[in-house]
Amino acid sequence: MPLSLPVPISCFRSPTGQKGPVGLFLQPDGIPHRRCPPTGTRVAAATGTDNLAATAPTGRLDNGGTEHSPLRLHVPHLPRDVFKLFINNEWQEAVSGKTFPTINPSTEEIICQVAEADKADVDKAVKAARNAFRLGSPWRRMDASDRGRLLYKLADAIERDSAYLAELETLDNGKPYVISYMADLPLVVKCLRYYAGWADKWEGKTIPVDGDYFTYTRHEPVGVCGQLIPWNFPLVMQAWKLGPALATGNTVVMKVAEQTPLTALYVASLIKEVGFPEGVVNILPGMGPTAGAAIANHMDVDKVAFTGSTEVGHLIQQAAGNSNLKKVTLELGGKSPNIILSDANLENAVEQSHIGLFFNQGQCCCAGSRVFVQSDVYDEFVERSVARAERRVVGDPFDFKTEQGPQVDQEQFKKILGYISSGKREGAKLMCGGGVAADRGYFIQPTVFGDVQDNMIIAREEIFGPVMQIFKFKTLEEVITRANDTKYGLAASVFTTDIDKANYVSSGLRAGTVWYVGLF
Amino acid sequence: MPTPARRLSPWATPEWKYVQPLSRRLVPEPEPCVELFINNEWQEAVSGKTFPTINPSTEEIICQVAEADKADVDKAVKAARNAFRLGSPWRRMDASDRGRLLYKLADAIERDSAYLAELETLDNGKPYVISYMADLPLVVKCLRYYAGWADKWEGKTIPVDGDYFTYTRHEPVGVCGQLIPWNFPLVMQAWKLGPALATGNTVVMKVAEQTPLTALYVASLIKEVGFPEGVVNILPGMGPTAGAAIANHMDVDKVAFTGSTEVGHLIQQAAGNSNLKKVTLELGGKSPNIILSDANLENAVEQSHIGLFFNQGQCCCAGSRVFVQSDVYDEFVERSVARAERRVVGDPFDFKTEQGPQVDQEQFKKILGYISSGKREGAKLMCGGGVAADRGYFIQPTVFGDVQDNMIIAREEIFGPVMQIFKFKTLEEVITRANDTKYGLAASVFTTDIDKANYVSSGLRAGTVWYVGPTLGTPDPSIHPSIHPSSAYPMSGRGGSSFRREVQTFLSQATSSSSSGGIPRRSQASRET
């Protein structure tokens, strides 16, 4: 698969000659800059300044980046402001003056300090959002099509800065740069363009009621929307939240995950650049129990949307109930069944199931983490899946060959290792992996458990890591019952070449999304 | 080419200083595209024929343009059919990418707005200020609007009885013939291309022989932004030859026509005589504009003036029958005449000009004929009534008072700067009289009483009814029906339509059912029109 993509600056050798996911280098004043002095054979030329264009090679995935052509690559300087809170289109320190470090999960090194929002900052942001939403404000008076136009311009700006944002995403989150650039960024751009188109198409109705009445509906914005987003797809989650809220004319107070605040704050600078009015979008890096709770409990927030763990989802809904009964949208965890019938195209099923679990270091809410395989193909499926997992390339996320980077932080890293221990303890059959994959950084080996039983902890709880559980089943009725025996119900997949079986199983599954994979 | 001027919403307070100063070159650079656009290539007509396009301000020839005929239509349909073949780049393209292409086309048109506005004014005669501040932004907004629909026109899953899985998919109709008029050349082109391309059709468009230049320039932008070959084909040509060839073509799946009711009949007959292609018609109007005695009179006078005289009176939804309630009739007529006399007619490139020439000699003569007929039948000529300049097709803003319902000028579409004012007493009376027409395109009601507005608008048989309430302050063209964005809701010749419905007309709804062991099969496509 020949792919052409800009080479991230951070994957070149550092001044000390060390190659690796070094990413941003700290200048003496503590401001990260985007440049490694050009050394080694891979860099033809580069400027000495920290924010100008460099001539960098393009890489090709199919040959490991050894063949390259010159490319003028513009990597914007990371503005110092980006480490502050974004309130009312201005960059502000936290009221408390507090900051927290954001960590490069590949190296466990601090990338930089970021302002830490607390209740007082949430109050300021909500006030700004409420003011932006007042009747007659520029945002409320704006034509719907112009709201769409602003979202489209935001997508254009993000597309323009894709290479930079992808690099920053990989640095802060640890996901492979190739994925950031080829998957996350295009998804963000497409998502914003999609919602841009809805802005002027969300129509009300006129209703022919009895009598001499003229009855109509208008769809009105909810008001100030609190949005709490997770760290597994920082940019995509931000776009999924901002797109619909802004297309429909709401104002937003968004708390971004403390693990991955950088790209969301860079997008904030683009929000200002393309011309959203003051206060329409406010972005706060901060912690869940302080800033997040302040949003969920706020009496002047009309709606709260949260994506993250089921555990915290309970807290959000309780907070809404304890405060102003704000509307609540929750996108929580999953333990999604991935069902392989014996007539499936096995090669494809193995590969898709592998990706369905291991993609993004296993950190997907809809990961297919319970792989149910029909008994007559079970042995072959397990064997091939283990072989595939053993081939999975774990390492420097800036290397184009890398399939799997580090987990996002130490907490997740330890939690996943704990689940692996529990799996071994409860008698699941460890087929491969099971341990730490590098001396430093939060790297975990791709792990496969066979012969998993439904009552084991690893069969019931969301691991959110590169750990696949494989189950054996015999009949369709059995697998439907077992697949549905979970407190979750986010997603499911069915692999079969028989459309009747696909329809039968997918109708029986209690899941929000069911993927059906046929021959291809 | 002039550098693109800063884009201003036409609905903002007009500040003409933002409009680019213009050269008075006969033809702005670059040289206009003057050939047929088939399969993303510029081609001479098979016959080698050309026709002149005329500057209506001076009656001089701007340039010669290739004239498409049946043989060229066949080539274009073949190209469009090939672009529509199963597995073609256009058919395989993701819906969101179709939207992206339309959005890019809008961006390119916005970039070249100043040039296109200049070319539009040169070829059509409408004031440059209007071309630049109204037509071009409407085109850009229209294409962006439809761009957004490309990936949002969703099918349904239907819970039918039994173990069946039933769903609908909206599929493109196929090769769409589109015949567009000369009164808003760019806007009409956008209204037709937007929904057809958003939904994945391919297009063979015949543009009006009076105004082919801007549409052909847009063709060059269509190629520039990357539409695949054959998806859009644009043919300048005459109705009886190229237009008839499209309407009669056995391999065109749908024909959409905007123009006169007379030709609309021919189009529908041609569809009936050939392959029963789908037909969408947006035809003429003789729209009532009703002023109740409680209306804000100053506003009603100004809006009614614009509602009729806008675009030299060449609007299908012009409010050409102005019904005024008897107790305000005299004052309304007096003020309307004064306003018409103040109307600035002249060089359309002059920023002060409100009214340019009519589009061509045929229209010019036809309108003068209607004015004679009005005088002959006894309508009271209050002002105007004659030619406004020594050369060019300029006509004085004309107002007839005391018009009776049975006069020719009360029943036929004049499509020129001629206002007819009628007197009425009661709401019931005016509803009956307003509905006594073969048309039914649009209507307006001016009143400050919302109950009366609802009563009258419910009674009117028109595709769109505008209600103008107690708007205060200086008259603002932005709220006038004829140029308000809401007027962008196209009317079919057979009743109301809308953006949504317009999208619908370019889609077949295929219902698929799969039963046990079966492959989803397509059933009879239901017609949406």
PDB file of C-alpha atoms in Angstrom, chain A residues 267-498:
ATOM      1  CA  VAL A 267      -7.559  23.656  17.622  1.00  0.00           C
ATOM      2  CA  ALA A 268      -8.790  26.390  19.970  1.00  0.00           C
ATOM      3  CA  SER A 269      -6.323  28.741  18.320  1.00  0.00           C
ATOM      4  CA  LEU A 270      -7.792  27.766  14.946  1.00  0.00           C
ATOM      5  CA  ILE A 271     -11.325  28.356  16.265  1.00  0.00           C
ATOM      6  CA  LYS A 272     -10.290  31.893  17.033  1.00  0.00           C
ATOM      7  CA  GLU A 273      -8.465  32.242  13.721  1.00  0.00           C
ATOM      8  CA  VAL A 274     -11.441  31.302  11.555  1.00  0.00           C
ATOM      9  CA  GLY A 275     -13.666  33.753  13.355  1.00  0.00           C
ATOM     10  CA  PHE A 276     -15.977  32.114  15.873  1.00  0.00           C
ATOM     11  CA  PRO A 277     -17.322  34.900  18.102  1.00  0.00           C
ATOM     12  CA  GLU A 278     -15.993  35.329  21.623  1.00  0.00           C
ATOM     13  CA  GLY A 279     -17.222  32.843  24.168  1.00  0.00           C
ATOM     14  CA  VAL A 280     -18.794  30.407  21.705  1.00  0.00           C
ATOM     15  CA  VAL A 281     -16.106  27.821  22.385  1.00  0.00           C
ATOM     16  CA  ASN A 282     -14.170  27.655  25.638  1.00  0.00           C
ATOM     17  CA  ILE A 283     -11.577  24.956  26.171  1.00  0.00           C
ATOM     18  CA  LEU A 284     -10.248  23.998  29.556  1.00  0.00           C
ATOM     19  CA  PRO A 285      -7.561  21.439  30.308  1.00  0.00           C
ATOM     20  CA  GLY A 286      -8.151  20.048  33.758  1.00  0.00           C
ATOM     21  CA  MET A 287      -8.951  17.118  35.986  1.00  0.00           C
ATOM     22  CA  GLY A 288     -12.235  15.248  36.173  1.00  0.00           C
ATOM     23  CA  PRO A 289     -12.910  15.552  39.906  1.00  0.00           C
ATOM     24  CA  THR A 290     -12.350  19.333  39.866  1.00  0.00           C
ATOM     25  CA  ALA A 291     -13.035  20.945  36.482  1.00  0.00           C
ATOM     26  CA  GLY A 292     -15.154  18.076  35.162  1.00  0.00           C
ATOM     27  CA  ALA A 293     -17.278  17.924  38.276  1.00  0.00           C
ATOM     28  CA  ALA A 294     -17.701  21.699  38.241  1.00  0.00           C
ATOM     29  CA  ILE A 295     -19.173  21.494  34.739  1.00  0.00           C
ATOM     30  CA  ALA A 296     -21.425  18.544  35.523  1.00  0.00           C
ATOM     31  CA  ASN A 297     -22.709  20.248  38.692  1.00  0.00           C
ATOM     32  CA  HIS A 298     -23.008  23.733  37.236  1.00  0.00           C
ATOM     33  CA  MET A 299     -26.407  25.372  37.616  1.00  0.00           C
ATOM     34  CA  ASP A 300     -25.998  27.410  34.454  1.00  0.00           C
ATOM     35  CA  VAL A 301     -24.929  24.650  32.076  1.00  0.00           C
ATOM     36  CA  ASP A 302     -27.900  23.411  30.026  1.00  0.00           C
ATOM     37  CA  LYS A 303     -26.458  20.133  28.884  1.00  0.00           C
ATOM     38  CA  VAL A 304     -23.482  17.958  29.621  1.00  0.00           C
ATOM     39  CA  ALA A 305     -22.013  15.459  27.198  1.00  0.00           C
ATOM     40  CA  PHE A 306     -19.437  13.026  28.451  1.00  0.00           C
ATOM     41  CA  THR A 307     -17.384  10.407  26.675  1.00  0.00           C
ATOM     42  CA  GLY A 308     -15.330   8.141  28.903  1.00  0.00           C
ATOM     43  CA  SER A 309     -15.645   5.404  31.434  1.00  0.00           C
ATOM     44  CA  THR A 310     -18.941   3.996  32.637  1.00  0.00           C
ATOM     45  CA  GLU A 311     -17.845   4.635  36.207  1.00  0.00           C
ATOM     46  CA  VAL A 312     -17.537   8.370  35.616  1.00  0.00           C
ATOM     47  CA  GLY A 313     -20.717   8.303  33.527  1.00  0.00           C
ATOM     48  CA  HIS A 314     -22.603   7.412  36.703  1.00  0.00           C
ATOM     49  CA  LEU A 315     -21.084  10.433  38.454  1.00  0.00           C
ATOM     50  CA  ILE A 316     -22.042  12.766  35.594  1.00  0.00           C
ATOM     51  CA  GLN A 317     -25.651  11.684  35.611  1.00  0.00           C
ATOM     52  CA  GLN A 318     -25.797  12.003  39.387  1.00  0.00           C
ATOM     53  CA  ALA A 319     -24.326  15.495  39.202  1.00  0.00           C
ATOM     54  CA  ALA A 320     -26.971  16.495  36.665  1.00  0.00           C
ATOM     55  CA  GLY A 321     -29.638  15.113  38.976  1.00  0.00           C
ATOM     56  CA  ASN A 322     -28.171  16.920  41.974  1.00  0.00           C
ATOM     57  CA  SER A 323     -27.946  20.268  40.232  1.00  0.00           C
ATOM     58  CA  ASN A 324     -30.252  21.669  37.529  1.00  0.00           C
ATOM     59  CA  LEU A 325     -31.442  18.467  35.826  1.00  0.00           C
ATOM     60  CA  LYS A 326     -29.359  19.385  32.810  1.00  0.00           C
ATOM     61  CA  LYS A 327     -29.663  17.169  29.775  1.00  0.00           C
ATOM     62  CA  VAL A 328     -27.090  14.393  29.707  1.00  0.00           C
ATOM     63  CA  THR A 329     -25.474  12.519  26.836  1.00  0.00           C
ATOM     64  CA  LEU A 330     -23.125   9.689  27.735  1.00  0.00           C
ATOM     65  CA  GLU A 331     -20.860   7.637  25.507  1.00  0.00           C
ATOM     66  CA  LEU A 332     -19.338   5.082  27.803  1.00  0.00           C
ATOM     67  CA  GLY A 333     -17.480   1.837  27.845  1.00  0.00           C
ATOM     68  CA  GLY A 334     -17.935  -1.415  26.030  1.00  0.00           C
ATOM     69  CA  LYS A 335     -17.039  -5.058  26.034  1.00  0.00           C
ATOM     70  CA  SER A 336     -18.145  -5.658  22.523  1.00  0.00           C
ATOM     71  CA  PRO A 337     -18.636  -9.131  21.095  1.00  0.00           C
ATOM     72  CA  ASN A 338     -16.894  -9.987  17.856  1.00  0.00           C
ATOM     73  CA  ILE A 339     -18.520 -13.100  16.478  1.00  0.00           C
ATOM     74  CA  ILE A 340     -16.838 -15.388  13.944  1.00  0.00           C
ATOM     75  CA  LEU A 341     -19.131 -17.959  12.349  1.00  0.00           C
ATOM     76  CA  SER A 342     -17.562 -21.032  10.849  1.00  0.00           C
ATOM     77  CA  ASP A 343     -18.401 -20.017   7.285  1.00  0.00           C
ATOM     78  CA  ALA A 344     -16.499 -16.721   7.554  1.00  0.00           C
ATOM     79  CA  ASN A 345     -13.576 -15.836   5.342  1.00  0.00           C
ATOM     80  CA  LEU A 346     -11.081 -16.767   8.007  1.00  0.00           C
ATOM     81  CA  GLU A 347      -8.092 -14.841   6.773  1.00  0.00           C
ATOM     82  CA  ASN A 348     -10.135 -11.677   6.685  1.00  0.00           C
ATOM     83  CA  ALA A 349     -11.785 -12.429  10.017  1.00  0.00           C
ATOM     84  CA  VAL A 350      -8.407 -12.879  11.703  1.00  0.00           C
ATOM     85  CA  GLU A 351      -7.063  -9.617  10.334  1.00  0.00           C
ATOM     86  CA  GLN A 352     -10.197  -7.592  11.025  1.00  0.00           C
ATOM     87  CA  SER A 353     -10.541  -9.003  14.524  1.00  0.00           C
ATOM     88  CA  HIS A 354      -6.911  -8.189  15.158  1.00  0.00           C
ATOM     89  CA  ILE A 355      -7.410  -4.592  14.081  1.00  0.00           C
ATOM     90  CA  GLY A 356     -10.765  -4.439  15.821  1.00  0.00           C
ATOM     91  CA  LEU A 357      -9.088  -5.105  19.120  1.00  0.00           C
ATOM     92  CA  PHE A 358      -5.514  -3.857  18.818  1.00  0.00           C
ATOM     93  CA  PHE A 359      -6.205  -0.641  16.904  1.00  0.00           C
ATOM     94  CA  ASN A 360      -5.187   2.426  18.871  1.00  0.00           C
ATOM     95  CA  GLN A 361      -3.342   0.253  21.433  1.00  0.00           C
ATOM     96  CA  GLY A 362      -6.678  -1.337  22.305  1.00  0.00           C
ATOM     97  CA  GLN A 363      -7.943   1.998  23.555  1.00  0.00           C
ATOM     98  CA  CYS A 364     -11.257   2.078  21.690  1.00  0.00           C
ATOM     99  CA  CYS A 365     -14.631   2.142  23.406  1.00  0.00           C
ATOM    100  CA  CYS A 366     -15.982  -0.101  20.655  1.00  0.00           C
ATOM    101  CA  ALA A 367     -13.025  -2.508  20.611  1.00  0.00           C
ATOM    102  CA  GLY A 368     -14.107  -6.051  19.789  1.00  0.00           C
ATOM    103  CA  SER A 369     -12.710  -7.381  23.039  1.00  0.00           C
ATOM    104  CA  ARG A 370     -14.774 -10.569  23.313  1.00  0.00           C
ATOM    105  CA  VAL A 371     -13.981 -12.651  20.278  1.00  0.00           C
ATOM    106  CA  PHE A 372     -16.483 -15.517  19.980  1.00  0.00           C
ATOM    107  CA  VAL A 373     -15.354 -18.176  17.521  1.00  0.00           C
ATOM    108  CA  GLN A 374     -17.471 -21.080  16.368  1.00  0.00           C
ATOM    109  CA  SER A 375     -15.980 -24.349  17.557  1.00  0.00           C
ATOM    110  CA  ASP A 376     -15.101 -25.915  14.185  1.00  0.00           C
ATOM    111  CA  VAL A 377     -12.814 -23.018  13.242  1.00  0.00           C
ATOM    112  CA  TYR A 378     -11.741 -22.129  16.763  1.00  0.00           C
ATOM    113  CA  ASP A 379      -8.322 -23.768  16.748  1.00  0.00           C
ATOM    114  CA  GLU A 380      -7.302 -22.368  13.406  1.00  0.00           C
ATOM    115  CA  PHE A 381      -8.581 -18.910  14.301  1.00  0.00           C
ATOM    116  CA  VAL A 382      -6.642 -18.866  17.575  1.00  0.00           C
ATOM    117  CA  GLU A 383      -3.476 -20.075  15.937  1.00  0.00           C
ATOM    118  CA  ARG A 384      -3.635 -17.456  13.193  1.00  0.00           C
ATOM    119  CA  SER A 385      -4.634 -14.680  15.590  1.00  0.00           C
ATOM    120  CA  VAL A 386      -1.702 -15.448  17.848  1.00  0.00           C
ATOM    121  CA  ALA A 387       0.643 -15.443  14.869  1.00  0.00           C
ATOM    122  CA  ARG A 388      -0.778 -12.105  13.773  1.00  0.00           C
ATOM    123  CA  ALA A 389      -0.431 -10.607  17.268  1.00  0.00           C
ATOM    124  CA  GLU A 390       3.151 -11.807  17.472  1.00  0.00           C
ATOM    125  CA  ARG A 391       3.885 -10.062  14.183  1.00  0.00           C
ATOM    126  CA  ARG A 392       2.440  -6.780  15.459  1.00  0.00           C
ATOM    127  CA  VAL A 393       5.131  -4.094  15.453  1.00  0.00           C
ATOM    128  CA  VAL A 394       5.326  -2.300  18.792  1.00  0.00           C
ATOM    129  CA  GLY A 395       7.641   0.657  19.176  1.00  0.00           C
ATOM    130  CA  ASP A 396       8.440   4.265  18.454  1.00  0.00           C
ATOM    131  CA  PRO A 397       5.153   5.761  17.260  1.00  0.00           C
ATOM    132  CA  PHE A 398       7.025   8.096  14.924  1.00  0.00           C
ATOM    133  CA  ASP A 399       8.438   5.136  13.014  1.00  0.00           C
ATOM    134  CA  PHE A 400       6.346   4.486   9.929  1.00  0.00           C
ATOM    135  CA  LYS A 401       6.509   0.734  10.494  1.00  0.00           C
ATOM    136  CA  THR A 402       5.076   0.911  13.991  1.00  0.00           C
ATOM    137  CA  GLU A 403       1.605  -0.508  14.434  1.00  0.00           C
ATOM    138  CA  GLN A 404       1.342  -0.026  18.178  1.00  0.00           C
ATOM    139  CA  GLY A 405       2.674   2.721  20.401  1.00  0.00           C
ATOM    140  CA  PRO A 406       2.565   3.057  24.158  1.00  0.00           C
ATOM    141  CA  GLN A 407      -0.564   3.144  26.306  1.00  0.00           C
ATOM    142  CA  VAL A 408      -1.560   6.668  27.154  1.00  0.00           C
ATOM    143  CA  ASP A 409      -0.297   6.889  30.742  1.00  0.00           C
ATOM    144  CA  GLN A 410       1.037   5.000  33.691  1.00  0.00           C
ATOM    145  CA  GLU A 411      -2.362   4.488  35.269  1.00  0.00           C
ATOM    146  CA  GLN A 412      -3.707   2.732  32.174  1.00  0.00           C
ATOM    147  CA  PHE A 413      -0.451   0.827  31.787  1.00  0.00           C
ATOM    148  CA  LYS A 414      -0.679  -0.576  35.312  1.00  0.00           C
ATOM    149  CA  LYS A 415      -4.383  -1.280  35.059  1.00  0.00           C
ATOM    150  CA  ILE A 416      -3.913  -3.321  31.893  1.00  0.00           C
ATOM    151  CA  LEU A 417      -1.045  -5.291  33.374  1.00  0.00           C
ATOM    152  CA  GLY A 418      -3.322  -5.968  36.352  1.00  0.00           C
ATOM    153  CA  TYR A 419      -6.000  -7.375  34.053  1.00  0.00           C
ATOM    154  CA  ILE A 420      -3.434  -9.595  32.368  1.00  0.00           C
ATOM    155  CA  SER A 421      -2.417 -10.980  35.786  1.00  0.00           C
ATOM    156  CA  SER A 422      -6.045 -11.553  36.635  1.00  0.00           C
ATOM    157  CA  GLY A 423      -6.552 -13.449  33.375  1.00  0.00           C
ATOM    158  CA  LYS A 424      -3.643 -15.719  34.136  1.00  0.00           C
ATOM    159  CA  ARG A 425      -4.797 -16.170  37.721  1.00  0.00           C
ATOM    160  CA  GLU A 426      -8.333 -17.117  36.686  1.00  0.00           C
ATOM    161  CA  GLY A 427      -7.055 -19.755  34.294  1.00  0.00           C
ATOM    162  CA  ALA A 428      -7.387 -18.230  30.873  1.00  0.00           C
ATOM    163  CA  LYS A 429      -4.791 -19.563  28.460  1.00  0.00           C
ATOM    164  CA  LEU A 430      -2.142 -16.946  27.713  1.00  0.00           C
ATOM    165  CA  MET A 431      -1.247 -17.548  24.070  1.00  0.00           C
ATOM    166  CA  CYS A 432       1.201 -14.700  23.531  1.00  0.00           C
ATOM    167  CA  GLY A 433       2.395 -11.458  25.033  1.00  0.00           C
ATOM    168  CA  GLY A 434       1.361 -10.705  28.567  1.00  0.00           C
ATOM    169  CA  GLY A 435       4.182  -8.395  29.562  1.00  0.00           C
ATOM    170  CA  VAL A 436       5.847  -5.050  29.244  1.00  0.00           C
ATOM    171  CA  ALA A 437       7.321  -4.351  25.809  1.00  0.00           C
ATOM    172  CA  ALA A 438      10.062  -1.798  26.480  1.00  0.00           C
ATOM    173  CA  ASP A 439      12.372  -0.479  29.169  1.00  0.00           C
ATOM    174  CA  ARG A 440      10.763   2.897  29.272  1.00  0.00           C
ATOM    175  CA  GLY A 441       7.471   4.243  28.069  1.00  0.00           C
ATOM    176  CA  TYR A 442       4.121   2.568  28.583  1.00  0.00           C
ATOM    177  CA  PHE A 443       4.520  -0.164  25.986  1.00  0.00           C
ATOM    178  CA  ILE A 444       2.645  -3.449  26.433  1.00  0.00           C
ATOM    179  CA  GLN A 445       3.036  -6.591  24.360  1.00  0.00           C
ATOM    180  CA  PRO A 446       0.101  -7.572  22.163  1.00  0.00           C
ATOM    181  CA  THR A 447      -1.583 -10.187  24.303  1.00  0.00           C
ATOM    182  CA  VAL A 448      -3.998 -12.972  23.400  1.00  0.00           C
ATOM    183  CA  PHE A 449      -5.941 -15.120  25.857  1.00  0.00           C
ATOM    184  CA  GLY A 450      -7.567 -18.309  24.634  1.00  0.00           C
ATOM    185  CA  ASP A 451     -10.229 -20.475  26.299  1.00  0.00           C
ATOM    186  CA  VAL A 452     -11.668 -17.515  28.153  1.00  0.00           C
ATOM    187  CA  GLN A 453     -14.739 -18.265  30.249  1.00  0.00           C
ATOM    188  CA  ASP A 454     -17.690 -15.891  30.471  1.00  0.00           C
ATOM    189  CA  ASN A 455     -17.414 -15.321  34.203  1.00  0.00           C
ATOM    190  CA  MET A 456     -13.750 -14.304  34.266  1.00  0.00           C
ATOM    191  CA  ILE A 457     -12.932 -10.709  35.068  1.00  0.00           C
ATOM    192  CA  ILE A 458     -11.202 -10.267  31.700  1.00  0.00           C
ATOM    193  CA  ALA A 459     -14.426 -11.436  30.058  1.00  0.00           C
ATOM    194  CA  ARG A 460     -16.614  -8.924  31.863  1.00  0.00           C
ATOM    195  CA  GLU A 461     -14.627  -5.734  32.421  1.00  0.00           C
ATOM    196  CA  GLU A 462     -13.307  -3.264  29.895  1.00  0.00           C
ATOM    197  CA  ILE A 463      -9.523  -3.609  29.715  1.00  0.00           C
ATOM    198  CA  PHE A 464      -8.912  -0.798  27.209  1.00  0.00           C
ATOM    199  CA  GLY A 465      -5.583  -2.226  26.190  1.00  0.00           C
ATOM    200  CA  PRO A 466      -3.947  -4.613  23.708  1.00  0.00           C
ATOM    201  CA  VAL A 467      -5.453  -7.744  25.243  1.00  0.00           C
ATOM    202  CA  MET A 468      -7.662 -10.043  23.182  1.00  0.00           C
ATOM    203  CA  GLN A 469      -9.999 -12.580  24.752  1.00  0.00           C
ATOM    204  CA  ILE A 470     -11.102 -15.512  22.610  1.00  0.00           C
ATOM    205  CA  PHE A 471     -14.158 -17.626  23.458  1.00  0.00           C
ATOM    206  CA  LYS A 472     -15.480 -20.796  21.879  1.00  0.00           C
ATOM    207  CA  PHE A 473     -19.147 -21.280  20.989  1.00  0.00           C
ATOM    208  CA  LYS A 474     -21.284 -23.834  19.159  1.00  0.00           C
ATOM    209  CA  THR A 475     -24.671 -22.463  18.102  1.00  0.00           C
ATOM    210  CA  LEU A 476     -26.022 -19.111  17.033  1.00  0.00           C
ATOM    211  CA  GLU A 477     -28.569 -19.045  19.843  1.00  0.00           C
ATOM    212  CA  GLU A 478     -25.830 -19.718  22.352  1.00  0.00           C
ATOM    213  CA  VAL A 479     -23.547 -16.982  21.089  1.00  0.00           C
ATOM    214  CA  ILE A 480     -26.327 -14.405  20.960  1.00  0.00           C
ATOM    215  CA  THR A 481     -27.200 -15.108  24.588  1.00  0.00           C
ATOM    216  CA  ARG A 482     -23.594 -15.021  25.718  1.00  0.00           C
ATOM    217  CA  ALA A 483     -22.780 -11.913  23.663  1.00  0.00           C
ATOM    218  CA  ASN A 484     -25.707 -10.076  25.241  1.00  0.00           C
ATOM    219  CA  ASP A 485     -24.713 -11.100  28.758  1.00  0.00           C
ATOM    220  CA  THR A 486     -22.898  -7.865  29.571  1.00  0.00           C
ATOM    221  CA  LYS A 487     -23.713  -4.584  31.232  1.00  0.00           C
ATOM    222  CA  TYR A 488     -22.520  -2.835  28.094  1.00  0.00           C
ATOM    223  CA  GLY A 489     -24.062  -2.776  24.636  1.00  0.00           C
ATOM    224  CA  LEU A 490     -22.028  -0.396  22.551  1.00  0.00           C
ATOM    225  CA  ALA A 491     -21.102  -2.391  19.481  1.00  0.00           C
ATOM    226  CA  ALA A 492     -20.820  -5.862  18.000  1.00  0.00           C
ATOM    227  CA  SER A 493     -19.507  -7.520  14.856  1.00  0.00           C
ATOM    228  CA  VAL A 494     -20.534 -10.598  12.959  1.00  0.00           C
ATOM    229  CA  PHE A 495     -18.278 -12.386  10.476  1.00  0.00           C
ATOM    230  CA  THR A 496     -20.097 -14.681   8.099  1.00  0.00           C
ATOM    231  CA  THR A 497     -20.680 -15.095   4.394  1.00  0.00           C
ATOM    232  CA  ASP A 498     -24.317 -16.052   4.947  1.00  0.00           C
TER     233      ASP A 498
END
